[in-house]
Coordinates of C-alpha atoms and ligand atoms in Angstrom, one line a residue:
X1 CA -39.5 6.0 -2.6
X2 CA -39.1 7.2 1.0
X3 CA -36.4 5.6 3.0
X4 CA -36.1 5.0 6.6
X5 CA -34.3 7.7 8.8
X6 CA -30.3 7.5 9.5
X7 CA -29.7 5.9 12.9
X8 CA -26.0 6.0 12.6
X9 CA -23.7 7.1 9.7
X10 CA -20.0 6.7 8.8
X11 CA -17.9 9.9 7.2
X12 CA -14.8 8.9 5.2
X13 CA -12.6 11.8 4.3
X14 CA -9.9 11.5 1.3
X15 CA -7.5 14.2 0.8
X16 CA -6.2 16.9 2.4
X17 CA -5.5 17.8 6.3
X18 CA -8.8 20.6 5.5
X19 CA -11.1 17.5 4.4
X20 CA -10.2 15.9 7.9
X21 CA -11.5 19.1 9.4
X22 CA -14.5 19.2 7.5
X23 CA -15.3 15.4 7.9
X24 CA -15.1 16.0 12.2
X25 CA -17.3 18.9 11.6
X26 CA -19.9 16.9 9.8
X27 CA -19.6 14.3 12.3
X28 CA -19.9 16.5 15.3
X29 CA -23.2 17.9 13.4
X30 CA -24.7 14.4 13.0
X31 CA -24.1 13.5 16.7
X32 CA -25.9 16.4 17.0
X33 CA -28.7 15.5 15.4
X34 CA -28.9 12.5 17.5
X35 CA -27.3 10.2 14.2
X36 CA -24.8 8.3 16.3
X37 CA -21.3 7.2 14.7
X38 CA -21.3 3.5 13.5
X39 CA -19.2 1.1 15.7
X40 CA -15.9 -0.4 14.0
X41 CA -17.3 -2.6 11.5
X42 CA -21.0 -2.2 12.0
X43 CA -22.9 -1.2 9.0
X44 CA -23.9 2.4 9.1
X45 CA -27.5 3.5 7.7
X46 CA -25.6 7.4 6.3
X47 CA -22.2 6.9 4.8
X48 CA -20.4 10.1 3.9
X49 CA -17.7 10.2 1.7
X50 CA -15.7 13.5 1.4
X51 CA -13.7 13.4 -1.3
X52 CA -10.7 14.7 -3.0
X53 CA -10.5 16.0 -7.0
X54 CA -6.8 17.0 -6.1
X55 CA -5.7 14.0 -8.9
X56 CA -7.4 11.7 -11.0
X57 CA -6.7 8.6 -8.6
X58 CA -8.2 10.6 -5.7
X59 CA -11.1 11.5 -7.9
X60 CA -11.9 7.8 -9.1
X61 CA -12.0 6.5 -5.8
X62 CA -15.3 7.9 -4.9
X63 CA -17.0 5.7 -7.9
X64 CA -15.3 2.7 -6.7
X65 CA -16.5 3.4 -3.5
X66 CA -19.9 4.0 -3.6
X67 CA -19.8 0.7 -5.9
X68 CA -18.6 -1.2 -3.1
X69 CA -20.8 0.5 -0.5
X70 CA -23.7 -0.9 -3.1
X71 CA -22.5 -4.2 -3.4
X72 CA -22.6 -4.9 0.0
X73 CA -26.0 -3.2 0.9
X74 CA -27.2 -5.6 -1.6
X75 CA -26.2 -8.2 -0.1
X76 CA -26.9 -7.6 3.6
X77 CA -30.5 -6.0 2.5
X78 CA -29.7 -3.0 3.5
X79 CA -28.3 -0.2 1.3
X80 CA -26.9 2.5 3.0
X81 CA -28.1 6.4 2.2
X82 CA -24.9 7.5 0.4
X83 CA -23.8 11.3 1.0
X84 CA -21.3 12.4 -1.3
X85 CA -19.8 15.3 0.0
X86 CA -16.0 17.3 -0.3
X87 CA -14.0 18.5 -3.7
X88 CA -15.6 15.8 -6.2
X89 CA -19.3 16.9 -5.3
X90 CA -18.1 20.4 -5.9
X91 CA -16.5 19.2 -9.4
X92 CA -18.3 16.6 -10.9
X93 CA -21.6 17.1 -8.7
X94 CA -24.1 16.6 -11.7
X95 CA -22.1 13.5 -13.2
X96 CA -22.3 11.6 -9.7
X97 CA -26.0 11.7 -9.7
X98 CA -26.3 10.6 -13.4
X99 CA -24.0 8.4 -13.1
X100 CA -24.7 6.8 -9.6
X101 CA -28.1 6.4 -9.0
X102 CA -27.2 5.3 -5.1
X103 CA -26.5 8.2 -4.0
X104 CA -29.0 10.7 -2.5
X105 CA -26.8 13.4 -1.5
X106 CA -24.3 15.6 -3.2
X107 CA -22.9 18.7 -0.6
X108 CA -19.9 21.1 -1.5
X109 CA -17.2 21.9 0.6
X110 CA -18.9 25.0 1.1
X111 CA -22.4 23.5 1.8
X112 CA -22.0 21.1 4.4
X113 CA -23.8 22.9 7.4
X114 CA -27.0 22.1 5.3
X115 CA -27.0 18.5 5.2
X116 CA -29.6 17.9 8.5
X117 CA -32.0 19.2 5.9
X118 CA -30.2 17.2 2.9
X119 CA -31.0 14.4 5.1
X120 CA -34.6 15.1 5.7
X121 CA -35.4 15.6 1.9
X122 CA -33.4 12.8 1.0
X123 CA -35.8 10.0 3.5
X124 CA -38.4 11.8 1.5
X125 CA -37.2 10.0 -1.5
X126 CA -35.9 13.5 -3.3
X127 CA -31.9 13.5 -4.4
X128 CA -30.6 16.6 -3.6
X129 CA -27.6 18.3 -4.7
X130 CA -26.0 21.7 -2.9
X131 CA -23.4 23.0 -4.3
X132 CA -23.7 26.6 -3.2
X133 CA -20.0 28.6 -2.7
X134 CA -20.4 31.8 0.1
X135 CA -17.6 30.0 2.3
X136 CA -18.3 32.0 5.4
X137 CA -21.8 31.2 5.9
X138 CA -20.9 27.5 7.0
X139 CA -18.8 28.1 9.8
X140 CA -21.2 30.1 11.7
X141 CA -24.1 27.6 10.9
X142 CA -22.0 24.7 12.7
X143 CA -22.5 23.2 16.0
X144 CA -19.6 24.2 18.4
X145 CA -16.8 21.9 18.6
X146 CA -16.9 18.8 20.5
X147 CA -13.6 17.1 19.6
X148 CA -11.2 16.1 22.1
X149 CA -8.0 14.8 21.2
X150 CA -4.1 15.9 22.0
X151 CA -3.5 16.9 18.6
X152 CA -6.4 19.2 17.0
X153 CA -6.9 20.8 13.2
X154 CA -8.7 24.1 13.3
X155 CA -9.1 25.5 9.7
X156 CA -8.4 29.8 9.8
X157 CA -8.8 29.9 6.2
X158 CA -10.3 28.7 3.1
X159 CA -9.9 28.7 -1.1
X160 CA -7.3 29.7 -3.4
X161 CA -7.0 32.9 -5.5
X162 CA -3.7 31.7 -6.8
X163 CA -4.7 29.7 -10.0
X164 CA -2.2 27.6 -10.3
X165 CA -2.5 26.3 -14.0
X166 CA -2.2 22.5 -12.8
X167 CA -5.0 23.0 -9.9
X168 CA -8.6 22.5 -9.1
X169 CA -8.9 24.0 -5.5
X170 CA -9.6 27.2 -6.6
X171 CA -12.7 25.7 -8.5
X172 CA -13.7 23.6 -5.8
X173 CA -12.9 25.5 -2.8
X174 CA -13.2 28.9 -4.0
X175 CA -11.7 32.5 -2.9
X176 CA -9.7 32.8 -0.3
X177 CA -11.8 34.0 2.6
X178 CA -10.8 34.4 6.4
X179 CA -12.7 33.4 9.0
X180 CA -12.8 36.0 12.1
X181 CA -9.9 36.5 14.8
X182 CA -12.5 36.0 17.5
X183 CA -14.0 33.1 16.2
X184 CA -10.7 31.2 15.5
X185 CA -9.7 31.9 19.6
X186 CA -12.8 30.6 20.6
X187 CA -12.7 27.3 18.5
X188 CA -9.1 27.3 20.1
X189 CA -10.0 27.6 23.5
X190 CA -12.9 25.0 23.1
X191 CA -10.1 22.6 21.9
X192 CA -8.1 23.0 24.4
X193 CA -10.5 22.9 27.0
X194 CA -11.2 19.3 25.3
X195 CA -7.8 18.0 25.6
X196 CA -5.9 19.4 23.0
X197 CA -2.2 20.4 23.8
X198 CA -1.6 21.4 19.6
X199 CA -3.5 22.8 17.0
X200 CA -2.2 23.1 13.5
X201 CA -3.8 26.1 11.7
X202 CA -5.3 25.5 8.4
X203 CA -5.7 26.3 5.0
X204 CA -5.5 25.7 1.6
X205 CA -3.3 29.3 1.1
X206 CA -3.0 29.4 5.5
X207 CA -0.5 32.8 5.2
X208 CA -2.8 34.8 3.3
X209 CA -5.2 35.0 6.7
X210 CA -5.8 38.0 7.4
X211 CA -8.2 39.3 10.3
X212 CA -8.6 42.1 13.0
X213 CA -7.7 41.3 16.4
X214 CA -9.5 41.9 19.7
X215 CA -8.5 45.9 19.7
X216 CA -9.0 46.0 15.9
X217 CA -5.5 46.0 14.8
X218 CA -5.2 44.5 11.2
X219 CA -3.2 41.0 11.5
X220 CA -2.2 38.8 9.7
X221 CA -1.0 35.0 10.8
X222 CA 1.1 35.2 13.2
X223 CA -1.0 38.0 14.9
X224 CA -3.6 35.2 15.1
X225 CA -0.2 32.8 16.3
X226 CA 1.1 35.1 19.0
X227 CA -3.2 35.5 20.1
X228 CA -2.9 31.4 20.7
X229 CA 0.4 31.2 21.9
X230 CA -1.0 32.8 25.6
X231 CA -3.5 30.4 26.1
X232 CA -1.7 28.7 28.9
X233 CA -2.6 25.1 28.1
X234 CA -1.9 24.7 24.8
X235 CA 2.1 23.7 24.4
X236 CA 2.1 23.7 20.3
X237 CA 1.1 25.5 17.7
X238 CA 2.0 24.5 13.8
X239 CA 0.7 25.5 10.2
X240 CA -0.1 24.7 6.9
X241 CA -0.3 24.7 4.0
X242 CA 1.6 28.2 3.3
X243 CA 2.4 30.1 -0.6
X244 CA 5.5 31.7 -0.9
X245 CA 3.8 34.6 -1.9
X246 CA 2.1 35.5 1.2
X247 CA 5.1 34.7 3.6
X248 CA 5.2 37.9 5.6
X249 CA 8.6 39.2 8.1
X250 CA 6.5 39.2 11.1
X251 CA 5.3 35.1 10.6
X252 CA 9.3 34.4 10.3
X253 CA 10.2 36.6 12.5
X254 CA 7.7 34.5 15.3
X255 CA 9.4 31.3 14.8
X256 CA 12.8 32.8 16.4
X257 CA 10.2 34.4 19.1
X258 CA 7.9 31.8 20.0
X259 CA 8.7 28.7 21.7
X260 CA 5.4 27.3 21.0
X261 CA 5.4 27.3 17.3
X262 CA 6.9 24.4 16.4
X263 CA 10.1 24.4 14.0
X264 CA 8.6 23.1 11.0
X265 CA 7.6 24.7 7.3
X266 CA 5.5 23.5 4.8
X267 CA 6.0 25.3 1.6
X268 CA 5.2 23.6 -1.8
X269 CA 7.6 24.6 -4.7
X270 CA 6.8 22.6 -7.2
X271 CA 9.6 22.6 -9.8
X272 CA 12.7 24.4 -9.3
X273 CA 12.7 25.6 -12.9
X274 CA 12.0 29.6 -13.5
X275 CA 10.8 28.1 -16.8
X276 CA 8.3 25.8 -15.5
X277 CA 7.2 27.8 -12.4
X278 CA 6.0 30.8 -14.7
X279 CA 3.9 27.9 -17.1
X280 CA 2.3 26.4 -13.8
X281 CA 1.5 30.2 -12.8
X282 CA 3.2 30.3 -9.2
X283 CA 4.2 33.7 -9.4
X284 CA 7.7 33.0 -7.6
X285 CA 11.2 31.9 -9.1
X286 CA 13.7 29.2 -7.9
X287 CA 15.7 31.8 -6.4
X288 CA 12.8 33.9 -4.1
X289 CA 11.8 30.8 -2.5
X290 CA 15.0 29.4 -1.9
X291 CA 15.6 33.3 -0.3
X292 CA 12.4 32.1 1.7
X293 CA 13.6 29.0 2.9
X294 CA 16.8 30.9 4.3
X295 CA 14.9 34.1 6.2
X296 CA 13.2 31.1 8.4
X297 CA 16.5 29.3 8.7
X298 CA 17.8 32.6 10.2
X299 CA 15.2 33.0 12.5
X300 CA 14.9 29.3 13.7
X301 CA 18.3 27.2 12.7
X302 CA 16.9 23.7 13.2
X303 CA 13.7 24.1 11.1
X304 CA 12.5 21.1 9.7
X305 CA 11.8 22.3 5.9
X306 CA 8.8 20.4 4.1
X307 CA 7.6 20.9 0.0
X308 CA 5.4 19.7 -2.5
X309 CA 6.8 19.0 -6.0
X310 CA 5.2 18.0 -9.2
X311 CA 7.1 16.2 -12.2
X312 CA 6.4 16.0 -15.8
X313 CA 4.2 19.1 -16.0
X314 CA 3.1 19.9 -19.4
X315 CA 6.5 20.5 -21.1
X316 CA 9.4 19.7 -18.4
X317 CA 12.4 18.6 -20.0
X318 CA 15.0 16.7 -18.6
X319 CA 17.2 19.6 -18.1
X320 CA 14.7 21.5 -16.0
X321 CA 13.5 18.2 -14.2
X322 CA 17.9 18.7 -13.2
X323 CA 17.0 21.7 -11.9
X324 CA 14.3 20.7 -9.4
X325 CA 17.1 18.2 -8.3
X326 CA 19.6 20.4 -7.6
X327 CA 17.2 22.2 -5.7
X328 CA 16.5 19.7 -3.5
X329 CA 20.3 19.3 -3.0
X330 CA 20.7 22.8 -2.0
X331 CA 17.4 23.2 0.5
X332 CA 17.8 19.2 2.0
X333 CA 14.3 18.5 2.7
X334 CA 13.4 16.8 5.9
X335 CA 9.9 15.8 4.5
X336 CA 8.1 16.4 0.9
X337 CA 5.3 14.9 -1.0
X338 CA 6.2 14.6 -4.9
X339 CA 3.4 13.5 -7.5
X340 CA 3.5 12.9 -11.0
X341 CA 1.3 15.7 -12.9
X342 CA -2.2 14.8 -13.0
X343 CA -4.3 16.6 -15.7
X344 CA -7.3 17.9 -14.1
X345 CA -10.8 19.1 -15.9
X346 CA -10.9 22.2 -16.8
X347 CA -7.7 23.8 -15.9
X348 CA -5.4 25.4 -18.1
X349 CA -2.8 23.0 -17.8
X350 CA -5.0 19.7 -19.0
X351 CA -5.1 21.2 -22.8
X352 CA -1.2 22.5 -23.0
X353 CA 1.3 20.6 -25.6
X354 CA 3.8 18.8 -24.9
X355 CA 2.2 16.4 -22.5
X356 CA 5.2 14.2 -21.0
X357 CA 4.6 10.6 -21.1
X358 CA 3.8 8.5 -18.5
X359 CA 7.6 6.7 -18.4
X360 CA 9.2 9.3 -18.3
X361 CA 7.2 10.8 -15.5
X362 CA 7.7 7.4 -13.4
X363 CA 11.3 7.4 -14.3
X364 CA 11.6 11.1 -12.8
X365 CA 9.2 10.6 -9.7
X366 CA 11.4 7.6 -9.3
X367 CA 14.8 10.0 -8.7
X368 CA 13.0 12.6 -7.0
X369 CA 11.6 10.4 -4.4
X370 CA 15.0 8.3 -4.4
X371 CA 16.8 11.8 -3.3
X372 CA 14.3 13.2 -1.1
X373 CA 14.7 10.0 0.7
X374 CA 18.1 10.7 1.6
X375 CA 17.5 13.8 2.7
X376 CA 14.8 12.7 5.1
X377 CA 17.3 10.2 6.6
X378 CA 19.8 12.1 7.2
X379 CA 17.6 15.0 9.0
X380 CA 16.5 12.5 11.3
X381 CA 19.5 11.0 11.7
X382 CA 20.9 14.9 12.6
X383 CA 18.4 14.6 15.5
X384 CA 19.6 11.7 16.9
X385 CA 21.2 12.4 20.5
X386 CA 19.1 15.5 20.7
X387 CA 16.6 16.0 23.7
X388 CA 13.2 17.4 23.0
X389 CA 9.4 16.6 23.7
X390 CA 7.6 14.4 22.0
X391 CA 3.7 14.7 22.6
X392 CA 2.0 10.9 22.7
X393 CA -0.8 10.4 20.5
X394 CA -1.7 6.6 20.8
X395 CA -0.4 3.7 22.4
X396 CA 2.3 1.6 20.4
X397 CA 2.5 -1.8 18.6
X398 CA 4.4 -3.5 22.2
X399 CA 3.5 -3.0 25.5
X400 CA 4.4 0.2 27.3
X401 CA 5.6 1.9 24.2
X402 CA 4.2 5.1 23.3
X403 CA 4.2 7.2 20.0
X404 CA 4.2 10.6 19.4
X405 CA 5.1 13.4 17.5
X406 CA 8.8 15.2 18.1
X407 CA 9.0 18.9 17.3
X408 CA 10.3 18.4 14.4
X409 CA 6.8 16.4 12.8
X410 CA 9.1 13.3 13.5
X411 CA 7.4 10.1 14.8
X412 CA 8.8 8.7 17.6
X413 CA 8.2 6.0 20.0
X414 CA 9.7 4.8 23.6
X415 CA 9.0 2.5 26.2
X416 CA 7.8 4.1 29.9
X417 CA 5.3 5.6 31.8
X418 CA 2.9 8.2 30.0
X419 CA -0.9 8.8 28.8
X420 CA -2.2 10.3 25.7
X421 CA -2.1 13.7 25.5
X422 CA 1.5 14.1 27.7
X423 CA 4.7 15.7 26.8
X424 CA 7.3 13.3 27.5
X425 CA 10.6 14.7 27.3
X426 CA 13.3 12.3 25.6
X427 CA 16.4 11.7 24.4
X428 CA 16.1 10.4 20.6
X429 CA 18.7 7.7 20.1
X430 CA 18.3 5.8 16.6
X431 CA 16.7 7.2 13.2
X432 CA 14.5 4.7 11.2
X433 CA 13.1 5.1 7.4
X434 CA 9.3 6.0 9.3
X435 CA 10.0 6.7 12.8
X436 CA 13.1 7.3 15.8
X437 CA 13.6 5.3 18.6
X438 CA 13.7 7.6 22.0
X439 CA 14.2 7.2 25.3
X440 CA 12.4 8.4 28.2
X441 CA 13.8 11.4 30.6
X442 CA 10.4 12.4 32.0
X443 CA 7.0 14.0 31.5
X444 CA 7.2 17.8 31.0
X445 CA 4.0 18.6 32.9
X446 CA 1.2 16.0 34.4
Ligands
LIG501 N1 -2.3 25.1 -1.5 C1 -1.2 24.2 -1.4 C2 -1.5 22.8 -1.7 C3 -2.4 22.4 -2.8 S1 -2.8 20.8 -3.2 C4 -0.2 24.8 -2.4 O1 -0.4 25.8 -3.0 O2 0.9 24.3 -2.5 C5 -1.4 19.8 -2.6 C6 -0.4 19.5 -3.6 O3 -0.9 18.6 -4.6 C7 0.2 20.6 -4.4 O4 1.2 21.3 -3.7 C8 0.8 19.9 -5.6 O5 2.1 19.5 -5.4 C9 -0.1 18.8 -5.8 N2 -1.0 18.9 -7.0 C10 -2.0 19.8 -7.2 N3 -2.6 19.7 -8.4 C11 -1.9 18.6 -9.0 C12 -2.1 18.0 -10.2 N4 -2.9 18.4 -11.1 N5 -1.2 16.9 -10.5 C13 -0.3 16.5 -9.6 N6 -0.2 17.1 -8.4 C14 -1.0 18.1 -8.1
LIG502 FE1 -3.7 25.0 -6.0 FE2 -1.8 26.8 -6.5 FE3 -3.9 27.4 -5.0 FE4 -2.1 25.8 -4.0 S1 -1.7 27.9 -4.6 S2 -4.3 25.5 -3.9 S3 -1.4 24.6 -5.8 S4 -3.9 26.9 -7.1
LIG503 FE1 -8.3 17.4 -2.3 FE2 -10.0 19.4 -2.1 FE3 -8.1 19.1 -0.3 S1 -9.2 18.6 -4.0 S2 -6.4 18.2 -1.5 S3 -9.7 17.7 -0.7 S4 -8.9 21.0 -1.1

């Protein structure tokens, strides 16, 4: 049955800072085809839903969607065309379409630049699945960038080699590819030209990019850093998400060098146990990451350190669960993420004994989070009396109050004079559990 063509669509990413990427990207390519975004809370005719397979909850929440999304097209008379799109379409592409028989659309990660013509077959009546991998391909196929906002995401890299027995991303994102020096300082420019005042590089491995820079040098991350760093305009530059593995002198090094790159590291761990490290595959121990963590403390004292951790992989005993504690005592964490182990289809880790049960993994993601919360407090409360910038992002919840983001990857707000997109300098005076209160000593540049 043919359907009526999209007049305006809706993209709803899940997941990761790269989905976020990839969802502007597909929006800027819609608007481009003249498929305008849906207002907030008009019904859109093209819903996209770019999904994350990173854990089973992520991965559910794509069916429940597009049961909703059903639901209500029923009732208004008007079911949207559903896209499904991201690390789920990559995964479980096949299943969707037998199993959901509302969608029309099922795009990879790596496929997206194709769905103008998705769209076409699909108001033909066809379903159309694309799955494809060749990464590269995409990014020159895509309309330039259009975004403009003080804080920008420009993704440098893409897929995993890294096999982490616990992990899909190298299944759904594929091998680690680079995209090209000259390329990424382009995109950059065109940001900045936009608005933006900081761009967080990423990828899913963002310190294994490699490239050749404009007189052919082989360079690796902070070659591409140092590149950015001189456009005049733009005051920040962060990235993520970095392996141990791939850290390189020169990229530590930069952040005792560079004003611009921002004091803050995000670098997943995972356990703190040798034991369980070598299971999960990470090819790193305890010790050479905690020897990681102290190279960039020597190059830049006050940087903000941020991980990932899993607990109750396959096997973990309480002793070695101890071990990712004290781990966390001796780095003090000003941010982390920490997730119970989710076992994902088709990875090594699903089919391993031992499976720990699901009490015991609350009860441990329970501590973890307990202690990491301490340590979060008291690095913000460390900042407090400290001056530094904080660029505004949005207005705040009372009038004249700002919020922004300090160096640090803080939030903070304050009361005074500024517009999106300044750098306000301030003092911060009081650390909260989400945010610090600052005060206002003046705008760095108009
Ligand atoms: N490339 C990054 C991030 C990968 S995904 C890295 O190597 O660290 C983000 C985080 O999700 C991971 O760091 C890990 O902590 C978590 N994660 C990945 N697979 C998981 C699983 N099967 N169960 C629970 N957490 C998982
Ligand atoms: Fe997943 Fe490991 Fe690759 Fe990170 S390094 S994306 S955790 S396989
Ligand atoms: Fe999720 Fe895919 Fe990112 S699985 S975390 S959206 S790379």
């Amino acid at each position: 049955m043919t359907k009526a063509a999209p007049k305006n669509f809706r993209v709803k990413s899940f997941g990761c800072q790269m989905n976020v990427y990839d969802g502007e990207r597909m929006a800027e390519m819609l608007s481009e085809q003249g498929i305008v975004p849906a207002a907030e809370g008009e019904e859109a005719d093209l819903v996209v839903l770019n999904t994350c397979h990173i854990r089973e909850k992520a991965a559910e929440k794509v069916y429940s969607d597009i049961g909703r999304l059903r639901k209500a097209g029923a009732k208004s008379g008007r079911e949207p065309m559903i896209a499904v799109a991201g690390c789920v379409a990559q995964a479980e592409g096949e299943e969707i379409m037998a199993r959901s028989p509302g969608v029309s659309m099922v795009v990879g990660p790596q496929a997206y630049h194709r769905l103008p013509q998705m769209i076409d077959r699909a108001v033909k009546g066809e379903r159309v699945t694309d799955t494809d991998m060749p990464a590269i391909a995409k990014f020159g196929a895509l309309p330039a960038r259009r975004k403009r906002a003080p804080s920008a995401f420009l993704t440098v890299q893409e897929g995993c080699d890294k096999f982490c027995t616990y992990c899909v991303v190298p299944y759904t994102r594929g091998a680690e590819i680079s995209r090209p020096f000259a390329d990424l300082v382009e995109e950059a420019k065109r940001l900045v030209d936009g608005g933006a005042r900081e761009i967080t590089l990423l990828g899913q491995n963002v310190n294994a990019w490699r490239g050749e820079d404009d007189r052919g040098r082989a360079v690796g991350l902070e070659g591409l850093v140092r590149a950015l760093a001189a456009l005049p305009d733009l005051a920040r530059i962060r990235y993520t998400t970095s392996h141990p593995n791939d850290m390189t002198p020169g990229l530590i090094a930069a952040h005792g060098e560079l004003d611009k790159l921002m004091p803050y590291l995000h670098l997943p761990v995972q356990s703190g146990s040798d034991r369980v490290l070598a299971a999960m595959n990470r090819s790193h121990t305890a010790q050479s990451y905690v020897r990681v963590i102290e190279q960039f403390r020597e190059a830049r004292p006050d940087i903000a350190i941020s991980g990932d951790f899993i607990v109750g992989f396959p096997g973990e005993t309480d002793a070695e669960f101890e071990e990712t504690l004290r781990m966390v005592d001796d780095i003090r964490y000003a941010a982390a993420f920490s997730f119970k182990y989710s076992p994902r289809p088709g990875t090594p880790a699903a089919t391993m004994d031992a499976q720990v049960p699901e009490a015991v993994m609350d009860e441990r993601l329970q501590r973890l989070q307990s202690l990491l919360a301490v340590h979060s407090q008291a690095f913000n409360e460390s900042t407090v009396g400290k001056r530094c910038d904080i660029l505004v992002e949005r207005k705040g919840r009372r009038d004249g109050q700002w919020i922004g983001k300090t160096p640090w990857l803080q939030s903070a707000y304050f009361t005074g004079d500024a517009e999106i997109g300044d750098l306000v300098t301030v003092e911060l005076e009081q650390a909260g559990p989400n945010s610090l209160a600052a005060r206002r000593l003046g705008t760095v540049d108009a």
